[in-house]
mmCIF file with all atom_site columns, C-alpha atoms in Angstrom:
data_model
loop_
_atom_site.group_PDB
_atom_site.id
_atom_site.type_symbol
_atom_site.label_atom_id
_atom_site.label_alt_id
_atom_site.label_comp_id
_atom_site.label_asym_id
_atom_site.label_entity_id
_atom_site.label_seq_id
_atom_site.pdbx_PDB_ins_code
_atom_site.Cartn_x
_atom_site.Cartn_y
_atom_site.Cartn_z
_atom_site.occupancy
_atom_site.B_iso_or_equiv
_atom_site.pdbx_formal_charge
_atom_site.auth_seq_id
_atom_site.auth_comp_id
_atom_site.auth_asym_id
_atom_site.auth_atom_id
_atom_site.pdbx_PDB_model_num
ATOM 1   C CA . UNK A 1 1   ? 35.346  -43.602 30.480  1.00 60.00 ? 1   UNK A CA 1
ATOM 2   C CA . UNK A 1 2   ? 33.724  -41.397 33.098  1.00 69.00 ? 2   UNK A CA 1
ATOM 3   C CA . UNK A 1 3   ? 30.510  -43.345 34.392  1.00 74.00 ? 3   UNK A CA 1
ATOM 4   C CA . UNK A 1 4   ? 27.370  -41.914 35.671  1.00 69.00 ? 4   UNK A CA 1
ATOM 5   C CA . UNK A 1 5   ? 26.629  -41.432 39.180  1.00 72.00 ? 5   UNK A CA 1
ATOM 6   C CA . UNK A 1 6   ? 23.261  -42.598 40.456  1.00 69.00 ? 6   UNK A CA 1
ATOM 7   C CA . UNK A 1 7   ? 22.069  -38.338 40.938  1.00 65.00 ? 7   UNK A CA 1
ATOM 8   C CA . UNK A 1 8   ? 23.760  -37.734 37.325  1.00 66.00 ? 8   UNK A CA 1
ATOM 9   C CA . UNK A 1 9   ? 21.423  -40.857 36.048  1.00 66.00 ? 9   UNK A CA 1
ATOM 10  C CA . UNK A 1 10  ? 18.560  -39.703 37.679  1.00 64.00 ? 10  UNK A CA 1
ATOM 11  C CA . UNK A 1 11  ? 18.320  -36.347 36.123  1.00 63.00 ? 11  UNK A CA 1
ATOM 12  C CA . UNK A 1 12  ? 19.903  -36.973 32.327  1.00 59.00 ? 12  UNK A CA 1
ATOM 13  C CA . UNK A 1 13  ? 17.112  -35.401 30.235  1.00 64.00 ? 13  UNK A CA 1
ATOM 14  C CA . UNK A 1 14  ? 15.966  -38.071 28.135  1.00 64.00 ? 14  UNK A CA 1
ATOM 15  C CA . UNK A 1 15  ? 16.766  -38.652 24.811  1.00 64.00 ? 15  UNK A CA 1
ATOM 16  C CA . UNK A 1 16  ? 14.283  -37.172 22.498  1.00 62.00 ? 16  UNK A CA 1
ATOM 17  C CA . UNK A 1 17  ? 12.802  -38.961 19.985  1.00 62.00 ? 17  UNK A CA 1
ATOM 18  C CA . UNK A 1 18  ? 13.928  -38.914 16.244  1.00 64.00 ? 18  UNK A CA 1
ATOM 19  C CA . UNK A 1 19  ? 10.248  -37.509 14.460  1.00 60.00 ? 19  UNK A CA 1
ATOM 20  C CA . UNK A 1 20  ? 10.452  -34.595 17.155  1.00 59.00 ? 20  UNK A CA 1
ATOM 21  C CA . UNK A 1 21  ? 11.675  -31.490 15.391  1.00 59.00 ? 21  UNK A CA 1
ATOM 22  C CA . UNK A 1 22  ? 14.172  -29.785 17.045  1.00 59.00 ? 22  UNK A CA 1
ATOM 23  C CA . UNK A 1 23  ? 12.511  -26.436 15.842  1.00 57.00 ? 23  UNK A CA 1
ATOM 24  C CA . UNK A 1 24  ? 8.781   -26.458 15.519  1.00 57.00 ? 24  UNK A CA 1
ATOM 25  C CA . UNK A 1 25  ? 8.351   -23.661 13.428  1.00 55.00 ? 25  UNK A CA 1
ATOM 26  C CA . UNK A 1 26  ? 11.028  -24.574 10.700  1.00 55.00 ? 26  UNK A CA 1
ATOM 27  C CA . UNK A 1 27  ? 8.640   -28.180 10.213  1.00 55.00 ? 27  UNK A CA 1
ATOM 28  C CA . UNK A 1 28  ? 6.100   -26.547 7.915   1.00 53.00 ? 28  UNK A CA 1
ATOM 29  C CA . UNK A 1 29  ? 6.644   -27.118 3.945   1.00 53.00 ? 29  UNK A CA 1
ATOM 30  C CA . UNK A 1 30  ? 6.658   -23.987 2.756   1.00 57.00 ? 30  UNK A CA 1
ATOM 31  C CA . UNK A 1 31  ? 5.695   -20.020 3.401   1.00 55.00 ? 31  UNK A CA 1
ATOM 32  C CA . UNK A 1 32  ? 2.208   -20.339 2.363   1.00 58.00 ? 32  UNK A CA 1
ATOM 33  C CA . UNK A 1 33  ? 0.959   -22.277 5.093   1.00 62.00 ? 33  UNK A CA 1
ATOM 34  C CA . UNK A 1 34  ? 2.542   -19.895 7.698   1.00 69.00 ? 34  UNK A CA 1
ATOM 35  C CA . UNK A 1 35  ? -0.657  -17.520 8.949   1.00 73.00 ? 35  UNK A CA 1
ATOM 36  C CA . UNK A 1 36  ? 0.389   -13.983 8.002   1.00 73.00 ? 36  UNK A CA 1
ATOM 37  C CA . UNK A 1 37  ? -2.167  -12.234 11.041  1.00 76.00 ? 37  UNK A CA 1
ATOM 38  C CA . UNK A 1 38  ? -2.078  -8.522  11.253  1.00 74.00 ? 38  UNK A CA 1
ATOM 39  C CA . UNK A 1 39  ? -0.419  -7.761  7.544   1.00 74.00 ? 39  UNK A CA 1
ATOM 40  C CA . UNK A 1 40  ? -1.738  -4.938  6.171   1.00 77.00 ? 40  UNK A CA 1
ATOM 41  C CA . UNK A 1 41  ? -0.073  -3.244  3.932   1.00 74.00 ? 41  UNK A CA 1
ATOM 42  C CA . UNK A 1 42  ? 3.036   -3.288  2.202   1.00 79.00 ? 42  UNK A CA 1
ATOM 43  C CA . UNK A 1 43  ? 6.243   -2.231  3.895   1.00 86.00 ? 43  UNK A CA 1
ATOM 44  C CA . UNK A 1 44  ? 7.529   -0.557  0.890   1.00 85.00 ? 44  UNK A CA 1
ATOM 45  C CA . UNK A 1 45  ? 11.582  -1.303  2.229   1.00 86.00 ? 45  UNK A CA 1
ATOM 46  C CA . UNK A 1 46  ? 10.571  1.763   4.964   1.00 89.00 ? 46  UNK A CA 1
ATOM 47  C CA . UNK A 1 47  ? 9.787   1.926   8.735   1.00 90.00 ? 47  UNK A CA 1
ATOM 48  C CA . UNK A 1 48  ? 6.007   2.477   9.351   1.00 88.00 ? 48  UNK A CA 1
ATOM 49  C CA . UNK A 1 49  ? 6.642   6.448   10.298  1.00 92.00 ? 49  UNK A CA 1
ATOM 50  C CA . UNK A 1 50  ? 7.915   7.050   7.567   1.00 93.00 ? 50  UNK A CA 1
ATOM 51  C CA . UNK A 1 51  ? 5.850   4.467   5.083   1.00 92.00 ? 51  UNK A CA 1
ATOM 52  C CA . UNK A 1 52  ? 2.580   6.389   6.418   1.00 93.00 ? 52  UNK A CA 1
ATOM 53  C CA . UNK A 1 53  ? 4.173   9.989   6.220   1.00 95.00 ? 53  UNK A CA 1
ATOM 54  C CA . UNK A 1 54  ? 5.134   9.109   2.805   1.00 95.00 ? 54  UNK A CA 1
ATOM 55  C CA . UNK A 1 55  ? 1.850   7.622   1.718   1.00 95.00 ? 55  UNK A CA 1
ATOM 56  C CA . UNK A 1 56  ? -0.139  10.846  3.561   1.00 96.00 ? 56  UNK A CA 1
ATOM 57  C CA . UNK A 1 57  ? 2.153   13.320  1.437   1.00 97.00 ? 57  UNK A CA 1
ATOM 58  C CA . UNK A 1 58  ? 0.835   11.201  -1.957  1.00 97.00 ? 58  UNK A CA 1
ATOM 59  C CA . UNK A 1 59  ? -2.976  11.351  -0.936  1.00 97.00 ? 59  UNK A CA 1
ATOM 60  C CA . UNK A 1 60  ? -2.480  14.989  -0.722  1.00 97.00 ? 60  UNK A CA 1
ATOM 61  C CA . UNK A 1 61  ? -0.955  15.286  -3.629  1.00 97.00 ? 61  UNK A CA 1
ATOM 62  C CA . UNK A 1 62  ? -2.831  13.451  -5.931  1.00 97.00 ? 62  UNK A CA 1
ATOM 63  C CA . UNK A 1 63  ? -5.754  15.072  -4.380  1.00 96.00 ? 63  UNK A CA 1
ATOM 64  C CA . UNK A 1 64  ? -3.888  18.872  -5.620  1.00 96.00 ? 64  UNK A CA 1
ATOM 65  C CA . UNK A 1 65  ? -2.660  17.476  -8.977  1.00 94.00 ? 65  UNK A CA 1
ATOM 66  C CA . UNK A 1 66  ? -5.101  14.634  -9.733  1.00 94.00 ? 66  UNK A CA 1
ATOM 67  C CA . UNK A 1 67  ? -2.229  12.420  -11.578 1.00 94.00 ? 67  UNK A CA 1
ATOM 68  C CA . UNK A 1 68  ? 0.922   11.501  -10.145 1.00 96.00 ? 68  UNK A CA 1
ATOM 69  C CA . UNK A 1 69  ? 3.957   9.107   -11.012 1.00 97.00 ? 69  UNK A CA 1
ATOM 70  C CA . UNK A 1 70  ? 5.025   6.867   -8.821  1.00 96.00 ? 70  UNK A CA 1
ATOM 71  C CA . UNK A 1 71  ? 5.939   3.537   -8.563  1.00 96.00 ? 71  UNK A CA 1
ATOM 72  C CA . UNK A 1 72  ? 3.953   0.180   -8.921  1.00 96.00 ? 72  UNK A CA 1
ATOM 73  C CA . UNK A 1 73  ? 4.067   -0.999  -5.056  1.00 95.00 ? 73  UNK A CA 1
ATOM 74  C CA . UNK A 1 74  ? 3.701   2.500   -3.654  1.00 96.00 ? 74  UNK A CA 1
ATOM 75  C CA . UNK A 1 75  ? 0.396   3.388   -6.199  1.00 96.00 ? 75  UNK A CA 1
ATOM 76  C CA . UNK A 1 76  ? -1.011  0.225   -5.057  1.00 95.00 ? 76  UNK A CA 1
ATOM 77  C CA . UNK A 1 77  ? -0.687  1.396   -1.468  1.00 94.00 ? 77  UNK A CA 1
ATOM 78  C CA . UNK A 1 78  ? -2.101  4.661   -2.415  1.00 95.00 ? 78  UNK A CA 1
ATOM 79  C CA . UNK A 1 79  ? -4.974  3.430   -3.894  1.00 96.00 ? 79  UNK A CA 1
ATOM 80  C CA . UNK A 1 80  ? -6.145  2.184   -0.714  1.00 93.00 ? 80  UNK A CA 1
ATOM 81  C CA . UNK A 1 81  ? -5.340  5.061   1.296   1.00 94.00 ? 81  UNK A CA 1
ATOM 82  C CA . UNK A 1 82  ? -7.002  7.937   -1.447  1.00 95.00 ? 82  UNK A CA 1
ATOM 83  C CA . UNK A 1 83  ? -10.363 5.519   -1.731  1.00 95.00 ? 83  UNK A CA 1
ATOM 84  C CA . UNK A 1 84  ? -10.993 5.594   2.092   1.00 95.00 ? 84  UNK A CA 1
ATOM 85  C CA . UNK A 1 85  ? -9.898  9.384   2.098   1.00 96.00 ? 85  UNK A CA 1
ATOM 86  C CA . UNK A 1 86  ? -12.796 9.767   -0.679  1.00 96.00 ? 86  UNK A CA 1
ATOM 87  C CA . UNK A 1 87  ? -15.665 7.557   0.556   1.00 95.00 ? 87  UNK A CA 1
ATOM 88  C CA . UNK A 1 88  ? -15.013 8.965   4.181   1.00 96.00 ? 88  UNK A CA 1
ATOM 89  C CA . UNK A 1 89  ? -15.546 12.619  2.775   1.00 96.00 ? 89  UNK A CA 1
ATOM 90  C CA . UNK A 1 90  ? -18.667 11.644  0.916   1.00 95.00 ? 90  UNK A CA 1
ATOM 91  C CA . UNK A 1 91  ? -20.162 11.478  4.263   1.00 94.00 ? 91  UNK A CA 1
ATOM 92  C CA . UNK A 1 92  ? -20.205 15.351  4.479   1.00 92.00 ? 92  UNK A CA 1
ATOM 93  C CA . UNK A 1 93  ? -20.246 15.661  8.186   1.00 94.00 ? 93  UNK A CA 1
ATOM 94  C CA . UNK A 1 94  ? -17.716 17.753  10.501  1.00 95.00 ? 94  UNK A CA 1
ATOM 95  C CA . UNK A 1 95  ? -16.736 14.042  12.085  1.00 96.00 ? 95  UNK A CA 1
ATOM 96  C CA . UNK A 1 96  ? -15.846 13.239  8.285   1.00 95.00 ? 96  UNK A CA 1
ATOM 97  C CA . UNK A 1 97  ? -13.529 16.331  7.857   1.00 95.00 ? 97  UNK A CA 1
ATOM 98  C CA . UNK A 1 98  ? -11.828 15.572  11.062  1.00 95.00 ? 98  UNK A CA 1
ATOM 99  C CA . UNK A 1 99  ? -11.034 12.042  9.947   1.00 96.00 ? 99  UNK A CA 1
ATOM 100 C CA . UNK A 1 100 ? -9.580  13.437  6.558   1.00 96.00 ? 100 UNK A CA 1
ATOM 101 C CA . UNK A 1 101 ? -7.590  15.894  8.034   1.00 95.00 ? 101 UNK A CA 1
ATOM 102 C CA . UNK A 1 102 ? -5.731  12.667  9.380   1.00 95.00 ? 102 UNK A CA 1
ATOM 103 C CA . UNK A 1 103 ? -4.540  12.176  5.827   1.00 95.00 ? 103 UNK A CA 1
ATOM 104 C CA . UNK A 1 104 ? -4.808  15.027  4.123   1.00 96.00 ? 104 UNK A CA 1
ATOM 105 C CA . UNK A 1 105 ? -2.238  17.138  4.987   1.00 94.00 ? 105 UNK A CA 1
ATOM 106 C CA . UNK A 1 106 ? -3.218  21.340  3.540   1.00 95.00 ? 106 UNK A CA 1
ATOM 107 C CA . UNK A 1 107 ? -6.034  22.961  3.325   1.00 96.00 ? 107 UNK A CA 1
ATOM 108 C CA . UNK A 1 108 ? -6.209  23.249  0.209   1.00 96.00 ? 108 UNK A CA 1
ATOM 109 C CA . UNK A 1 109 ? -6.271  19.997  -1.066  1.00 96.00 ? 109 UNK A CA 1
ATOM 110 C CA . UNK A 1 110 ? -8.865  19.329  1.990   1.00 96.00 ? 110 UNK A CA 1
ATOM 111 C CA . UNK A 1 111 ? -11.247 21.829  0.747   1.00 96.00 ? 111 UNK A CA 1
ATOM 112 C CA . UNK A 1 112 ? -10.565 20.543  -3.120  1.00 96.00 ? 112 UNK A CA 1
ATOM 113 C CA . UNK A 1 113 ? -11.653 16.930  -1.498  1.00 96.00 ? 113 UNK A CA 1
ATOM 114 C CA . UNK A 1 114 ? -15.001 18.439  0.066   1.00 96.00 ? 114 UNK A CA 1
ATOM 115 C CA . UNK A 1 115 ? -15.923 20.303  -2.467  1.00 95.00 ? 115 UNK A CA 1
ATOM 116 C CA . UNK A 1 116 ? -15.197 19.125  -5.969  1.00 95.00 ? 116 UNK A CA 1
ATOM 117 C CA . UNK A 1 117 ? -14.127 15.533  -5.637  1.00 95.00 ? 117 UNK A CA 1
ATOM 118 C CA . UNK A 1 118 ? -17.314 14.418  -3.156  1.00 95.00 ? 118 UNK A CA 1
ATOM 119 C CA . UNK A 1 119 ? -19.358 16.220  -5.995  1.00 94.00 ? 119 UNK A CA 1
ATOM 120 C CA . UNK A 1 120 ? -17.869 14.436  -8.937  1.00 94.00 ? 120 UNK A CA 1
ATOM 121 C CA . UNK A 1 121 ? -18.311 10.715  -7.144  1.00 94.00 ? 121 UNK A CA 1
ATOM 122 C CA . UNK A 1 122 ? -21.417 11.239  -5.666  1.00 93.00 ? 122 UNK A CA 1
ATOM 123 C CA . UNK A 1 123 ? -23.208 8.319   -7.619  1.00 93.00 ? 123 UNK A CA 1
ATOM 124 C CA . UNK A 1 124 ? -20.155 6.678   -7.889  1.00 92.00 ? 124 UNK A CA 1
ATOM 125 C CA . UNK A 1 125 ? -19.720 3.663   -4.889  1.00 92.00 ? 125 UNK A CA 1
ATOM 126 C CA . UNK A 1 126 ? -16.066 3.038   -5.487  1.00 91.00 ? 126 UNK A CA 1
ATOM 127 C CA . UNK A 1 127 ? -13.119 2.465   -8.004  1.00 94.00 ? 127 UNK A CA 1
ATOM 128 C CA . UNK A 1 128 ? -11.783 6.229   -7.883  1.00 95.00 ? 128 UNK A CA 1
ATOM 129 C CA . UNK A 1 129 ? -8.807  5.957   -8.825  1.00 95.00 ? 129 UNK A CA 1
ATOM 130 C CA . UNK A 1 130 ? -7.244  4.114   -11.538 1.00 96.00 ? 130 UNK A CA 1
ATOM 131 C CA . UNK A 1 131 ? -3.572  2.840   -11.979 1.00 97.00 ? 131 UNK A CA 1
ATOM 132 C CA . UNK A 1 132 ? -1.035  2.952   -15.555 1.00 96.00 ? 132 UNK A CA 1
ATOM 133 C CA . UNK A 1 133 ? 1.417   1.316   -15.973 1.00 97.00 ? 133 UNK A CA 1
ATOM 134 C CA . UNK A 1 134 ? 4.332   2.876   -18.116 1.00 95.00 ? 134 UNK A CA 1
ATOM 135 C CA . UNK A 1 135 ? 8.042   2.034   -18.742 1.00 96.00 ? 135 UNK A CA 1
ATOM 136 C CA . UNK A 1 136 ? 10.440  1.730   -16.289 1.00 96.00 ? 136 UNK A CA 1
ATOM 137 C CA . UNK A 1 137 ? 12.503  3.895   -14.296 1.00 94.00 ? 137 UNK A CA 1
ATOM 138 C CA . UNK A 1 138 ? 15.784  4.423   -15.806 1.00 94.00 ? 138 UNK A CA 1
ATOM 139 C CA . UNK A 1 139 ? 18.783  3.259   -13.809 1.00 93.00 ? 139 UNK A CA 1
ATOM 140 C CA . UNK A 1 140 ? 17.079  0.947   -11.098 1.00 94.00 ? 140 UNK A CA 1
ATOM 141 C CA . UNK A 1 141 ? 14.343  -0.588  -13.816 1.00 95.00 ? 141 UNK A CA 1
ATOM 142 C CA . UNK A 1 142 ? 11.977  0.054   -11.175 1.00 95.00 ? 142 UNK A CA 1
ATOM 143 C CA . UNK A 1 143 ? 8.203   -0.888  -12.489 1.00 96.00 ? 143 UNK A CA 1
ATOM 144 C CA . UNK A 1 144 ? 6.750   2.755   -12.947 1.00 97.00 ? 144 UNK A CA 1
ATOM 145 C CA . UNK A 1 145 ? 2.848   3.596   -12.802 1.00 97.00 ? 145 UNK A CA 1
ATOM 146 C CA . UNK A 1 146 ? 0.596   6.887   -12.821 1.00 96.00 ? 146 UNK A CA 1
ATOM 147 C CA . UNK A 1 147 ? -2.239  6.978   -10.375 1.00 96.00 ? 147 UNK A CA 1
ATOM 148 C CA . UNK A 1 148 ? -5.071  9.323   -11.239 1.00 95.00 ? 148 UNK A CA 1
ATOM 149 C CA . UNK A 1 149 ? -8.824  9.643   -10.218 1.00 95.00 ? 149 UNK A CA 1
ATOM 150 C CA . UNK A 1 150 ? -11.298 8.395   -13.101 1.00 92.00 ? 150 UNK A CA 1
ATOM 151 C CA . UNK A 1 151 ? -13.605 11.054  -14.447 1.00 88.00 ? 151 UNK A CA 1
ATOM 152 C CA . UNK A 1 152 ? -11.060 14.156  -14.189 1.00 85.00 ? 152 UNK A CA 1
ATOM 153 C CA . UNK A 1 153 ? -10.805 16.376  -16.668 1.00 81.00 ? 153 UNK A CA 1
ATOM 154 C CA . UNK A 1 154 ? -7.685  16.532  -19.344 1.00 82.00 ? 154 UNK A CA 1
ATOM 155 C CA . UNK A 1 155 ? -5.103  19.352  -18.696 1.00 82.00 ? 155 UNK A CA 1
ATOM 156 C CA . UNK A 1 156 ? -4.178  21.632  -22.157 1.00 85.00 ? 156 UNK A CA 1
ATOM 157 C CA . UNK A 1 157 ? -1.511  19.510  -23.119 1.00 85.00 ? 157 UNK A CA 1
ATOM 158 C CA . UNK A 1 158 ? -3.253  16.089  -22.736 1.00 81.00 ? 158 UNK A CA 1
ATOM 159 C CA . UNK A 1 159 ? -5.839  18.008  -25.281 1.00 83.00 ? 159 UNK A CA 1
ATOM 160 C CA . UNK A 1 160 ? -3.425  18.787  -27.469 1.00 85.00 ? 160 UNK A CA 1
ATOM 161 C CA . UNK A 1 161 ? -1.754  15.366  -27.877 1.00 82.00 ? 161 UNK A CA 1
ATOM 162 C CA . UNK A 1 162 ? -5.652  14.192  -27.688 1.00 80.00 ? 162 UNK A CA 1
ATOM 163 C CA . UNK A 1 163 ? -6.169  16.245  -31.049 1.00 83.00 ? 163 UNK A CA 1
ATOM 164 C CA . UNK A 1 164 ? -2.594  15.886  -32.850 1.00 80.00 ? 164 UNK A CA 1
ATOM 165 C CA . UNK A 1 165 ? -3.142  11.699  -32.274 1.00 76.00 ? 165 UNK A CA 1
ATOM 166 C CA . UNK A 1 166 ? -6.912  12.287  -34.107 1.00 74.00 ? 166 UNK A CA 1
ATOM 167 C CA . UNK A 1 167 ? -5.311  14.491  -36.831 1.00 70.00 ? 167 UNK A CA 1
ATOM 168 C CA . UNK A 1 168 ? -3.206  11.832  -38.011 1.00 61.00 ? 168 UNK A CA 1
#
């Protein structure tokens, strides 16, 4: 047995004690009581370039087409991004357009935002949009949705099936 010299004695670290974890941040019970500070959105499996490009080309084009299909996670994000779009156009100013310009990506679908949709919510203080859910995505079973704004008017063929559903 090798023994100890006097320096080697003097500067052993000491033993640490049995009810110190040996990693602090593994001694918590579960996830939950973690603090999750600065999550905002969802990460959607993408880096945030290209979550936020992603999520800009979808404001724009449910602000063209009014109803899009998409998935569950990703209209959930939307939602978010086309009610702040909406309320910060309902303040009319040039400040306003600037800051929805940030999002909305043609001209376009920026002047369809000024001028109809601020008209049609005018009295309204939120909720634009609404979110259905419909089967899933064949070959990945991925939970499918359609994101539209409330209060839009039906296409032709949504009349149609409107009337043939009546008629029967």
């Amino acid at each position: 047995k090798k023994t100890k010299t006097k320096r080697e004695k003097k500067f052993s670290p000491l033993p640490l004690p049995r009810w110190l974890p040996l990693f602090p941040s593994r001694c918590l019970q579960n996830d939950s009581e973690q603090m999750k500070h600065g999550i905002n959105l969802r990460s959607l499996g993408r880096p945030t370039a290209h979550r936020l490009a992603m999520l800009k080309n979808m404001v724009t084009q449910l602000i063209v087409h009014e109803r899009i299909k998409t998935t569950v996670p990703k209209a959930k994000e939307l939602r978010r991004m086309a009610e702040k779009v909406i309320t910060t156009a309902k303040q009319g100013t040039e400040a306003a357009k600037i800051r929805a310009s940030a999002v909305v990506q043609t001209n376009v679908a920026l002047d369809k935002l000024f001028n109809v949709l601020v008209g049609r919510y005018e009295n309204r203080q939120g909720g634009y949009t609404r979110i259905l859910k419909t089967f899933p995505r064949y070959g990945d079973h991925a939970p499918m949705a359609f994101i539209e704004y409330v209060d839009r008017p039906l296409t032709e063929k949504e009349r149609e099936q409107m009337n043939l559903t009546q008629h029967k």
